Amino acid sequence: MARLLLGVSGGIAAYKSLEFARLATLAGHGVRVLMTENAGRFVGAASFEGIVGAPVLTSEFERDPMRGAFPGESGQAGHDPIGHLELAANCDAFLVAPASANTIAKLAGGFADSMLATSFLACTSPRLLAPAMNDRMYADAATQANLATLRERGVQVIEPDEGLLASRGERGRGRLPDPERLLAAVEAALSGPEAIPAPPALLASGERGPWDGLRVTVTAGGTREPIDAVRFIGNRSSGRMGMALAAAAAKRGAEVTVIAANVALPAPPGVKRIDVETTAELAYETVERFETQHVLLMAAAPADFRTEPITGKIKRQDSLNLNLQPTEDILAAIAASRGEGQIVVGFAAEHGGDAVGRAREKLTRKGADLIVLNDVSDPTIGFESAENAVTLVAATDEVEVPKAGKDAVAEAILDRVERLRTAAQANN
Ligand code: CTP
């Protein structure tokens, strides 16, 4: 397990760093925390100290009672080390989260006026920054230039999320990503920038589920493309199939994230949920996390077209022309960029005729490992209904799953994915 240095600067998102520290500690990492003076205005050092079990340092002139050691290690004997050099030298990765505009500017300028800044300068291990601030501050040329400078120097910048900001009613890019995503980014940086975590061997028996250690992302629901302040282009996908898949994968022991597009259903217990509205948001969240995933189940129905939304509400009129532009094909883009051993599953709702032939064409066109085909000409299955009947179309075969509850269909899909994984492992 790794020694992680967490730098916390002043921002409302600092509360999320507490959760990051908790998750990283739970995952078995030794975490030491450095706070700026301003971070202390948002969260207390005592909270971090309780979570990580080690003192928090703020000033470079402060003595480190642990002499540069990480939780789980014993401090070094002999003379007192120089605090800001010792922790920076001993860590396996250094994450600054949240990184405020001020701290980013200081780090880009090479300032060394705090424990965080001096340690950052002195650190030769992978360094990551997670900016979090108001969207206009983030978009400002000064912040962007500072980030570009840091990127050029090999610092990995974890892009902030888009969504509701702390300032009331404001939306935009500037949210600190969820702690789980921060941890995934840090862990990926530990094993090299391009590395996909090696899938663990499947366990034959024992307490742990057969998918223990696998990271699975499921997309669910249907995206909506706004037309004006109150109307949107959407579809009837309820998200039931996606939620059933998420529940089934979690039951097998996988670490599951569901990216839910306008889904009214609750996420199954133990499953992380990210809510999105549009195809662009779904694309962003899915592409962003895919690098660290073993399986993607693309059950969502993204709207295929978007239009430039009109401000306010369109008034009644004799006719209305909307200029529709195609949205990005998320599945095809992800399948094209996937690494060894990553399994990508698409879903196709086809209406009668040679449905299997069209699913097979989709399998090839999108480059997926499997297409789960629904024939939506039967009104008793698919979309809002609790039952489904599918055909699993892979390069080598087709498997028919007769009409059953969506939970049973989900199990059949996961069984097929498991066979694909076994085949992929055998080929390596
Ligand atoms: N998909 C996607 N991005 C899109 C549209 C679809 O990733 N913009 C994914 C869906 O989540 C699904 C698969 O592609 O897993 C097939 O979706 P479908 O709507 O059947 O594919 P289309 O490319 O839209 O094909 P069609 O011309 O049949 O509508």
GROMACS .gro file of C-alpha atoms and ligand atoms in nm, residues 219 279 282 297-304 327-332 345-350 362 365-366 371, ligand 1:
model
   56
  219THR     CA    1  -2.471   0.365  -1.750
  279THR     CA    2  -2.532   1.305  -2.361
  282LEU     CA    3  -2.280   1.118  -1.979
  297LEU     CA    4  -2.206  -0.188  -1.936
  298MET     CA    5  -2.347   0.086  -2.157
  299ALA     CA    6  -2.716   0.033  -2.083
  300ALA     CA    7  -2.814   0.401  -2.108
  301ALA     CA    8  -3.002   0.531  -2.409
  302PRO     CA    9  -2.824   0.853  -2.501
  303ALA     CA   10  -3.023   1.100  -2.710
  304ASP     CA   11  -2.876   1.079  -3.060
  327THR     CA   12  -2.433   1.368  -3.038
  328GLU     CA   13  -2.104   1.186  -2.989
  329ASP     CA   14  -2.112   0.803  -2.996
  330ILE     CA   15  -1.980   0.732  -2.648
  331LEU     CA   16  -1.966   0.354  -2.682
  332ALA     CA   17  -1.776   0.362  -3.011
  345VAL     CA   18  -2.086  -0.401  -2.363
  346GLY     CA   19  -2.342  -0.213  -2.572
  347PHE     CA   20  -2.720  -0.237  -2.574
  348ALA     CA   21  -2.942  -0.213  -2.880
  349ALA     CA   22  -3.315  -0.165  -2.895
  350GLU     CA   23  -3.426  -0.282  -3.238
  362LYS     CA   24  -2.370  -0.257  -3.448
  365ARG     CA   25  -1.946  -0.071  -3.617
  366LYS     CA   26  -1.907   0.023  -3.249
  371ILE     CA   27  -2.434  -0.627  -2.782
  429CTP     N1   28  -2.470   0.484  -2.760
  429CTP     C1   29  -2.370   0.569  -2.723
  429CTP     N2   30  -2.373   0.699  -2.763
  429CTP     C2   31  -2.472   0.747  -2.840
  429CTP     C3   32  -2.575   0.660  -2.881
  429CTP     C4   33  -2.572   0.528  -2.838
  429CTP     O1   34  -2.280   0.525  -2.654
  429CTP     N3   35  -2.474   0.873  -2.876
  429CTP     C5   36  -2.466   0.344  -2.713
  429CTP     C6   37  -2.588   0.303  -2.632
  429CTP     O2   38  -2.569   0.326  -2.494
  429CTP     C7   39  -2.595   0.155  -2.661
  429CTP     C8   40  -2.537   0.141  -2.800
  429CTP     O3   41  -2.464   0.262  -2.824
  429CTP     O4   42  -2.518   0.079  -2.572
  429CTP     C9   43  -2.638   0.125  -2.910
  429CTP     O5   44  -2.731   0.230  -2.902
  429CTP     P1   45  -2.830   0.257  -3.022
  429CTP     O6   46  -2.918   0.374  -2.990
  429CTP     O7   47  -2.897   0.129  -3.059
  429CTP     O8   48  -2.721   0.293  -3.133
  429CTP     P2   49  -2.718   0.401  -3.243
  429CTP     O9   50  -2.574   0.422  -3.279
  429CTP    O10   51  -2.794   0.521  -3.198
  429CTP    O11   52  -2.785   0.325  -3.361
  429CTP     P3   53  -2.927   0.344  -3.434
  429CTP    O12   54  -2.887   0.400  -3.564
  429CTP    O13   55  -2.981   0.207  -3.441
  429CTP    O14   56  -3.008   0.438  -3.348
   0.00000   0.00000   0.00000
